PDB file of C-alpha atoms in Angstrom:
ATOM      1  CA  MET A   1      26.816 -59.704  59.036  1.00 96.00           C
ATOM      2  CA  ARG A   2      25.972 -57.489  62.641  1.00 97.00           C
ATOM      3  CA  LEU A   3      22.350 -57.903  63.548  1.00 98.00           C
ATOM      4  CA  LEU A   4      20.306 -54.956  65.248  1.00 98.00           C
ATOM      5  CA  ASP A   5      17.071 -55.483  66.707  1.00 98.00           C
ATOM      6  CA  ILE A   6      16.244 -51.543  67.988  1.00 98.00           C
ATOM      7  CA  SER A   7      13.088 -49.399  68.042  1.00 98.00           C
ATOM      8  CA  TYR A   8      12.863 -46.316  69.183  1.00 98.00           C
ATOM      9  CA  THR A   9       9.720 -44.601  70.462  1.00 98.00           C
ATOM     10  CA  GLU A  10      10.505 -41.601  69.235  1.00 98.00           C
ATOM     11  CA  PRO A  11      10.078 -41.526  65.043  1.00 98.00           C
ATOM     12  CA  ALA A  12      13.202 -39.154  64.194  1.00 99.00           C
ATOM     13  CA  LYS A  13      15.532 -41.734  66.041  1.00 99.00           C
ATOM     14  CA  ASN A  14      14.278 -44.539  63.857  1.00 99.00           C
ATOM     15  CA  LEU A  15      15.029 -42.757  60.752  1.00 99.00           C
ATOM     16  CA  ALA A  16      18.536 -41.493  62.084  1.00 99.00           C
ATOM     17  CA  MET A  17      19.727 -44.574  62.960  1.00 99.00           C
ATOM     18  CA  ASP A  18      19.182 -46.167  59.176  1.00 99.00           C
ATOM     19  CA  GLU A  19      21.760 -42.980  58.365  1.00 99.00           C
ATOM     20  CA  VAL A  20      23.783 -43.814  61.029  1.00 99.00           C
ATOM     21  CA  ILE A  21      24.360 -47.371  60.024  1.00 99.00           C
ATOM     22  CA  LEU A  22      24.977 -46.601  56.537  1.00 99.00           C
ATOM     23  CA  GLU A  23      27.699 -44.070  57.586  1.00 98.00           C
ATOM     24  CA  SER A  24      29.330 -46.702  59.615  1.00 98.00           C
ATOM     25  CA  VAL A  25      29.155 -49.426  57.317  1.00 98.00           C
ATOM     26  CA  GLU A  26      30.180 -46.981  54.308  1.00 98.00           C
ATOM     27  CA  GLN A  27      33.467 -45.430  56.295  1.00 98.00           C
ATOM     28  CA  GLY A  28      34.466 -49.486  57.547  1.00 97.00           C
ATOM     29  CA  ARG A  29      33.778 -48.772  61.292  1.00 97.00           C
ATOM     30  CA  ALA A  30      30.998 -51.551  61.424  1.00 98.00           C
ATOM     31  CA  PRO A  31      30.342 -54.932  59.579  1.00 97.00           C
ATOM     32  CA  ASP A  32      27.626 -55.019  57.290  1.00 98.00           C
ATOM     33  CA  THR A  33      24.307 -54.524  59.270  1.00 98.00           C
ATOM     34  CA  LEU A  34      20.756 -55.803  59.223  1.00 99.00           C
ATOM     35  CA  ARG A  35      18.500 -53.747  61.166  1.00 98.00           C
ATOM     36  CA  LEU A  36      14.634 -54.482  62.366  1.00 98.00           C
ATOM     37  CA  TRP A  37      12.406 -52.061  63.860  1.00 98.00           C
ATOM     38  CA  GLU A  38       8.806 -51.268  64.157  1.00 98.00           C
ATOM     39  CA  SER A  39       7.509 -47.870  65.659  1.00 98.00           C
ATOM     40  CA  PRO A  40       5.433 -48.130  68.704  1.00 97.00           C
ATOM     41  CA  VAL A  41       3.334 -44.883  67.584  1.00 97.00           C
ATOM     42  CA  PRO A  42       2.350 -43.892  64.005  1.00 97.00           C
ATOM     43  CA  PHE A  43       3.777 -41.701  61.376  1.00 98.00           C
ATOM     44  CA  VAL A  44       4.231 -41.152  58.134  1.00 98.00           C
ATOM     45  CA  VAL A  45       7.163 -40.806  56.599  1.00 98.00           C
ATOM     46  CA  ILE A  46       8.203 -39.330  52.845  1.00 98.00           C
ATOM     47  CA  GLY A  47      11.226 -40.002  50.476  1.00 95.00           C
ATOM     48  CA  SER A  48      14.211 -37.621  50.419  1.00 95.00           C
ATOM     49  CA  GLY A  49      12.953 -36.276  46.909  1.00 93.00           C
ATOM     50  CA  GLN A  50       8.752 -36.085  47.549  1.00 94.00           C
ATOM     51  CA  ARG A  51       7.133 -32.729  47.742  1.00 94.00           C
ATOM     52  CA  TYR A  52       5.239 -32.977  50.915  1.00 94.00           C
ATOM     53  CA  ARG A  53       1.705 -31.471  49.920  1.00 93.00           C
ATOM     54  CA  GLN A  54       1.787 -33.480  46.880  1.00 94.00           C
ATOM     55  CA  VAL A  55       2.165 -36.902  48.598  1.00 94.00           C
ATOM     56  CA  VAL A  56       0.541 -36.391  52.529  1.00 96.00           C
ATOM     57  CA  ASP A  57      -2.939 -35.078  53.211  1.00 96.00           C
ATOM     58  CA  TYR A  58      -1.132 -32.359  55.013  1.00 96.00           C
ATOM     59  CA  PHE A  59      -4.399 -30.754  57.036  1.00 97.00           C
ATOM     60  CA  ASN A  60      -5.704 -34.190  58.106  1.00 97.00           C
ATOM     61  CA  CYS A  61      -1.697 -34.881  59.442  1.00 97.00           C
ATOM     62  CA  MET A  62      -1.941 -31.373  61.346  1.00 97.00           C
ATOM     63  CA  ARG A  63      -5.354 -31.631  62.688  1.00 97.00           C
ATOM     64  CA  ASP A  64      -4.570 -35.040  64.039  1.00 98.00           C
ATOM     65  CA  ASN A  65      -1.303 -34.513  65.446  1.00 98.00           C
ATOM     66  CA  MET A  66       0.462 -37.190  63.177  1.00 98.00           C
ATOM     67  CA  PRO A  67       4.087 -36.268  62.781  1.00 98.00           C
ATOM     68  CA  ILE A  68       5.278 -36.217  59.521  1.00 98.00           C
ATOM     69  CA  LEU A  69       9.136 -36.708  58.735  1.00 98.00           C
ATOM     70  CA  ARG A  70      11.540 -37.306  55.492  1.00 98.00           C
ATOM     71  CA  ARG A  71      14.114 -40.020  55.428  1.00 97.00           C
ATOM     72  CA  CYS A  72      17.013 -40.136  53.656  1.00 96.00           C
ATOM     73  CA  SER A  73      16.409 -42.581  50.813  1.00 96.00           C
ATOM     74  CA  ALA A  74      14.353 -42.381  47.539  1.00 91.00           C
ATOM     75  CA  GLY A  75      11.016 -43.355  47.214  1.00 91.00           C
ATOM     76  CA  GLY A  76       7.144 -42.814  48.010  1.00 92.00           C
ATOM     77  CA  ALA A  77       5.424 -42.023  51.155  1.00 95.00           C
ATOM     78  CA  VAL A  78       4.680 -44.565  53.898  1.00 95.00           C
ATOM     79  CA  LEU A  79       2.794 -45.069  56.771  1.00 96.00           C
ATOM     80  CA  GLN A  80       4.438 -46.367  59.670  1.00 97.00           C
ATOM     81  CA  GLY A  81       3.384 -47.836  62.959  1.00 96.00           C
ATOM     82  CA  PRO A  82       2.122 -50.600  64.902  1.00 96.00           C
ATOM     83  CA  GLY A  83       1.559 -53.737  62.123  1.00 96.00           C
ATOM     84  CA  CYS A  84       4.536 -52.169  60.039  1.00 97.00           C
ATOM     85  CA  LEU A  85       7.802 -54.067  60.548  1.00 98.00           C
ATOM     86  CA  ASN A  86      11.025 -52.295  58.923  1.00 98.00           C
ATOM     87  CA  PHE A  87      14.373 -53.894  57.885  1.00 98.00           C
ATOM     88  CA  ALA A  88      17.653 -51.890  56.897  1.00 98.00           C
ATOM     89  CA  LEU A  89      20.134 -53.275  55.336  1.00 99.00           C
ATOM     90  CA  ALA A  90      23.839 -51.423  55.148  1.00 99.00           C
ATOM     91  CA  LEU A  91      25.964 -53.525  52.698  1.00 99.00           C
ATOM     92  CA  ARG A  92      29.112 -52.851  51.211  1.00 98.00           C
ATOM     93  CA  TYR A  93      29.898 -53.550  47.743  1.00 98.00           C
ATOM     94  CA  ALA A  94      33.679 -55.027  48.230  1.00 98.00           C
ATOM     95  CA  THR A  95      31.718 -57.829  50.388  1.00 96.00           C
ATOM     96  CA  ASN A  96      28.150 -57.723  48.349  1.00 97.00           C
ATOM     97  CA  PRO A  97      29.044 -57.454  44.880  1.00 97.00           C
ATOM     98  CA  GLU A  98      25.462 -58.229  43.928  1.00 97.00           C
ATOM     99  CA  VAL A  99      24.496 -54.687  45.581  1.00 98.00           C
ATOM    100  CA  ALA A 100      26.889 -52.732  43.253  1.00 97.00           C
ATOM    101  CA  ASP A 101      24.176 -52.052  40.267  1.00 95.00           C
ATOM    102  CA  LEU A 102      21.072 -50.537  41.415  1.00 95.00           C
ATOM    103  CA  HIS A 103      18.447 -52.624  39.550  1.00 92.00           C
ATOM    104  CA  GLY A 104      20.553 -55.939  40.438  1.00 96.00           C
ATOM    105  CA  SER A 105      20.521 -55.151  44.147  1.00 98.00           C
ATOM    106  CA  TYR A 106      16.760 -54.800  44.216  1.00 97.00           C
ATOM    107  CA  GLU A 107      16.675 -58.310  42.376  1.00 97.00           C
ATOM    108  CA  TYR A 108      19.232 -59.919  44.883  1.00 98.00           C
ATOM    109  CA  ILE A 109      17.449 -58.530  47.974  1.00 98.00           C
ATOM    110  CA  LEU A 110      14.021 -58.944  47.079  1.00 98.00           C
ATOM    111  CA  GLU A 111      14.398 -62.505  45.790  1.00 97.00           C
ATOM    112  CA  LYS A 112      16.016 -63.414  49.034  1.00 97.00           C
ATOM    113  CA  MET A 113      12.720 -62.041  50.830  1.00 97.00           C
ATOM    114  CA  ALA A 114      10.837 -63.897  48.377  1.00 97.00           C
ATOM    115  CA  THR A 115      12.747 -67.154  49.114  1.00 96.00           C
ATOM    116  CA  ALA A 116      12.474 -66.632  52.908  1.00 95.00           C
ATOM    117  CA  PHE A 117       8.683 -66.205  52.623  1.00 96.00           C
ATOM    118  CA  SER A 118       8.332 -69.428  50.635  1.00 96.00           C
ATOM    119  CA  LYS A 119       9.642 -71.303  53.745  1.00 93.00           C
ATOM    120  CA  ALA A 120       6.785 -70.095  55.216  1.00 94.00           C
ATOM    121  CA  GLY A 121       4.327 -70.953  52.342  1.00 96.00           C
ATOM    122  CA  ILE A 122       3.759 -67.573  51.252  1.00 97.00           C
ATOM    123  CA  VAL A 123       4.073 -67.091  47.364  1.00 97.00           C
ATOM    124  CA  ALA A 124       5.585 -63.499  46.895  1.00 97.00           C
ATOM    125  CA  VAL A 125       7.137 -61.697  43.745  1.00 96.00           C
ATOM    126  CA  ARG A 126       8.518 -58.923  43.176  1.00 96.00           C
ATOM    127  CA  SER A 127       6.520 -56.605  41.543  1.00 96.00           C
ATOM    128  CA  GLY A 128       7.741 -53.408  39.970  1.00 94.00           C
ATOM    129  CA  ILE A 129      10.900 -52.257  40.790  1.00 93.00           C
ATOM    130  CA  SER A 130      11.026 -51.965  44.354  1.00 95.00           C
ATOM    131  CA  ASP A 131       7.962 -53.969  45.687  1.00 96.00           C
ATOM    132  CA  LEU A 132       6.886 -57.711  47.346  1.00 97.00           C
ATOM    133  CA  THR A 133       2.952 -58.204  46.378  1.00 98.00           C
ATOM    134  CA  VAL A 134       1.419 -61.735  47.430  1.00 97.00           C
ATOM    135  CA  GLY A 135      -1.480 -62.423  45.226  1.00 94.00           C
ATOM    136  CA  ASP A 136      -1.327 -59.264  43.517  1.00 93.00           C
ATOM    137  CA  LEU A 137      -1.289 -57.295  46.821  1.00 96.00           C
ATOM    138  CA  LYS A 138       1.451 -55.525  48.030  1.00 97.00           C
ATOM    139  CA  VAL A 139       3.346 -56.209  51.014  1.00 97.00           C
ATOM    140  CA  SER A 140       6.339 -54.703  50.810  1.00 97.00           C
ATOM    141  CA  GLY A 141       8.023 -51.526  49.448  1.00 96.00           C
ATOM    142  CA  ASN A 142      11.404 -50.480  49.233  1.00 97.00           C
ATOM    143  CA  ALA A 143      14.074 -47.915  49.008  1.00 97.00           C
ATOM    144  CA  GLN A 144      17.464 -47.242  48.605  1.00 97.00           C
ATOM    145  CA  ARG A 145      20.185 -44.482  49.731  1.00 98.00           C
ATOM    146  CA  ARG A 146      23.500 -45.494  47.855  1.00 98.00           C
ATOM    147  CA  LYS A 147      26.872 -43.899  48.612  1.00 97.00           C
ATOM    148  CA  ARG A 148      30.617 -44.686  47.189  1.00 97.00           C
ATOM    149  CA  ASN A 149      31.066 -47.904  49.204  1.00 98.00           C
ATOM    150  CA  ALA A 150      27.873 -48.918  50.536  1.00 98.00           C
ATOM    151  CA  CYS A 151      23.932 -48.882  50.140  1.00 98.00           C
ATOM    152  CA  LEU A 152      21.353 -48.845  52.342  1.00 98.00           C
ATOM    153  CA  HIS A 153      18.023 -50.726  51.710  1.00 98.00           C
ATOM    154  CA  HIS A 154      15.374 -50.611  53.587  1.00 95.00           C
ATOM    155  CA  GLY A 155      11.887 -51.975  53.152  1.00 96.00           C
ATOM    156  CA  THR A 156       8.613 -52.285  54.996  1.00 97.00           C
ATOM    157  CA  LEU A 157       6.857 -55.772  55.435  1.00 98.00           C
ATOM    158  CA  VAL A 158       3.160 -55.092  56.254  1.00 97.00           C
ATOM    159  CA  TYR A 159       0.952 -57.559  58.674  1.00 97.00           C
ATOM    160  CA  GLY A 160      -1.188 -55.378  60.612  1.00 92.00           C
ATOM    161  CA  MET A 161      -1.759 -52.093  58.820  1.00 84.00           C
ATOM    162  CA  LYS A 162      -5.289 -50.533  58.581  1.00 82.00           C
ATOM    163  CA  HIS A 163      -6.142 -49.398  55.667  1.00 83.00           C
ATOM    164  CA  ASP A 164      -8.613 -46.709  56.883  1.00 84.00           C
ATOM    165  CA  VAL A 165      -5.736 -44.901  58.750  1.00 89.00           C
ATOM    166  CA  MET A 166      -3.705 -44.842  55.526  1.00 91.00           C
ATOM    167  CA  THR A 167      -6.469 -43.449  53.347  1.00 92.00           C
ATOM    168  CA  ARG A 168      -6.680 -40.434  55.867  1.00 96.00           C
ATOM    169  CA  TYR A 169      -2.799 -39.439  55.517  1.00 97.00           C
ATOM    170  CA  LEU A 170      -1.923 -40.636  52.330  1.00 96.00           C
ATOM    171  CA  PRO A 171      -3.960 -39.300  49.384  1.00 94.00           C
ATOM    172  CA  GLU A 172      -3.663 -41.401  46.175  1.00 92.00           C
ATOM    173  CA  PRO A 173      -0.687 -41.267  44.359  1.00 87.00           C
ATOM    174  CA  GLU A 174      -0.109 -40.167  41.102  1.00 87.00           C
ATOM    175  CA  ASP A 175       3.220 -41.703  40.374  1.00 85.00           C
ATOM    176  CA  ARG A 176       2.396 -45.247  40.570  1.00 88.00           C
ATOM    177  CA  PRO A 177       3.550 -48.460  38.943  1.00 91.00           C
ATOM    178  CA  ASP A 178       2.153 -50.017  36.383  1.00 92.00           C
ATOM    179  CA  TYR A 179       0.919 -53.311  37.996  1.00 93.00           C
ATOM    180  CA  ARG A 180      -1.181 -51.062  40.295  1.00 96.00           C
ATOM    181  CA  GLY A 181      -3.106 -49.650  37.798  1.00 93.00           C
ATOM    182  CA  THR A 182      -6.098 -47.695  38.961  1.00 92.00           C
ATOM    183  CA  ARG A 183      -6.743 -49.486  42.533  1.00 94.00           C
ATOM    184  CA  THR A 184      -6.772 -47.679  45.923  1.00 92.00           C
ATOM    185  CA  HIS A 185      -4.760 -48.131  48.891  1.00 92.00           C
ATOM    186  CA  SER A 186      -7.328 -50.501  50.050  1.00 90.00           C
ATOM    187  CA  GLU A 187      -7.516 -52.137  47.059  1.00 93.00           C
ATOM    188  CA  PHE A 188      -3.723 -52.173  46.643  1.00 94.00           C
ATOM    189  CA  VAL A 189      -2.155 -53.108  49.896  1.00 94.00           C
ATOM    190  CA  GLY A 190      -2.286 -56.562  51.558  1.00 95.00           C
ATOM    191  CA  THR A 191      -1.045 -58.007  54.703  1.00 95.00           C
ATOM    192  CA  LEU A 192       1.445 -60.457  55.736  1.00 96.00           C
ATOM    193  CA  PRO A 193      -0.224 -63.764  57.746  1.00 95.00           C
ATOM    194  CA  LEU A 194       2.393 -63.658  60.014  1.00 96.00           C
ATOM    195  CA  SER A 195       3.150 -62.498  63.337  1.00 95.00           C
ATOM    196  CA  PRO A 196       6.220 -59.786  64.088  1.00 95.00           C
ATOM    197  CA  GLU A 197       8.150 -62.495  65.855  1.00 96.00           C
ATOM    198  CA  ALA A 198       8.019 -64.814  63.283  1.00 96.00           C
ATOM    199  CA  LEU A 199       8.520 -62.310  60.405  1.00 96.00           C
ATOM    200  CA  ARG A 200      11.477 -61.363  62.398  1.00 96.00           C
ATOM    201  CA  GLU A 201      12.990 -64.740  62.474  1.00 95.00           C
ATOM    202  CA  LEU A 202      12.391 -65.117  58.273  1.00 96.00           C
ATOM    203  CA  VAL A 203      14.378 -61.948  57.880  1.00 97.00           C
ATOM    204  CA  TRP A 204      17.290 -63.049  60.194  1.00 96.00           C
ATOM    205  CA  GLU A 205      17.508 -66.286  58.362  1.00 94.00           C
ATOM    206  CA  ALA A 206      17.246 -64.849  54.947  1.00 96.00           C
ATOM    207  CA  PHE A 207      20.293 -62.127  55.769  1.00 97.00           C
ATOM    208  CA  ALA A 208      21.901 -62.930  59.076  1.00 94.00           C
ATOM    209  CA  PRO A 209      21.719 -66.597  59.540  1.00 94.00           C
ATOM    210  CA  GLY A 210      22.943 -67.744  63.269  1.00 90.00           C
ATOM    211  CA  ALA A 211      23.802 -63.886  64.076  1.00 91.00           C
ATOM    212  CA  THR A 212      22.823 -62.652  67.324  1.00 92.00           C
ATOM    213  CA  PRO A 213      21.340 -59.299  68.684  1.00 93.00           C
ATOM    214  CA  ASP A 214      24.179 -57.106  68.933  1.00 96.00           C
ATOM    215  CA  LYS A 215      23.774 -53.286  70.151  1.00 96.00           C
ATOM    216  CA  LEU A 216      25.215 -49.878  68.735  1.00 97.00           C
ATOM    217  CA  VAL A 217      28.695 -48.925  69.565  1.00 97.00           C
ATOM    218  CA  PRO A 218      28.600 -45.597  71.924  1.00 98.00           C
ATOM    219  CA  GLU A 219      29.571 -43.225  68.827  1.00 98.00           C
ATOM    220  CA  GLU A 220      26.834 -44.504  66.871  1.00 98.00           C
ATOM    221  CA  THR A 221      24.356 -43.984  69.729  1.00 98.00           C
ATOM    222  CA  LYS A 222      25.523 -40.147  70.091  1.00 99.00           C
ATOM    223  CA  ALA A 223      25.195 -39.928  65.989  1.00 99.00           C
ATOM    224  CA  VAL A 224      21.881 -41.276  66.519  1.00 99.00           C
ATOM    225  CA  ASP A 225      20.540 -38.600  68.898  1.00 99.00           C
ATOM    226  CA  TYR A 226      22.428 -36.002  66.968  1.00 99.00           C
ATOM    227  CA  LEU A 227      20.794 -36.549  63.929  1.00 98.00           C
ATOM    228  CA  ALA A 228      17.669 -36.917  65.371  1.00 98.00           C
ATOM    229  CA  LEU A 229      17.844 -33.547  66.867  1.00 98.00           C
ATOM    230  CA  THR A 230      19.635 -31.398  63.991  1.00 98.00           C
ATOM    231  CA  LYS A 231      17.974 -33.197  61.253  1.00 98.00           C
ATOM    232  CA  TYR A 232      15.305 -35.513  61.361  1.00 98.00           C
ATOM    233  CA  ALA A 233      12.939 -33.870  64.224  1.00 97.00           C
ATOM    234  CA  ARG A 234      13.742 -30.294  62.203  1.00 96.00           C
ATOM    235  CA  PRO A 235      10.761 -28.860  60.500  1.00 95.00           C
ATOM    236  CA  ASP A 236      13.486 -27.314  57.962  1.00 94.00           C
ATOM    237  CA  TRP A 237      14.208 -30.645  56.618  1.00 96.00           C
ATOM    238  CA  THR A 238      10.842 -32.562  56.523  1.00 96.00           C
ATOM    239  CA  LEU A 239       9.629 -29.195  54.956  1.00 93.00           C
ATOM    240  CA  ARG A 240      12.424 -28.265  52.574  1.00 90.00           C
ATOM    241  CA  ARG A 241      10.142 -29.035  49.360  1.00 88.00           C
TER     242      ARG A 241
END
């Protein structure tokens, strides 16, 4: 397992890198990869199929110069920034048959995360299809993009996000998992009682035990720059629907 701990200051590059590592693994140019990152600046990211005006408070984002970006995977709108550690797994089905099936892959990956948390004394359970909860509060949301030979699974690990900031930029969703009920963001989203360093170690141990942080190869770095410029930073991608 290749381990990457790489964060960019530009939101578009952070999203581009997840797609680049998926393509590298999909085409056999790189081994299975775990990436960890945390944005130093806040931004809103929406799922690939979402309509931005339905899931983002567009007026508040524009007034506050809050960037809005669209990722390559499905799933819901998320507030990124300090206090939200992200992990991304690019896995080939041939080497990881557990992730060849969509629902089976969520069960496999989230159970490994829950086991990792248990080592820190935290009881986390899978709730709905793609969430992890602690004490019935959501602490991790996850999404995937699936290709012919590999999938990208990425998720959030919330350890310090402020609810008032989330509420300002993300309206209460119409599409919500059953276990959420009618709870608002502040009633539904929790935080993990761990430092980002401790979270990193838990994820490393769960998916890449013994690995040391690696770097992108030059071709991948160029691809990140290109995708950020030509796709993720462009309004015609973000506001396409």
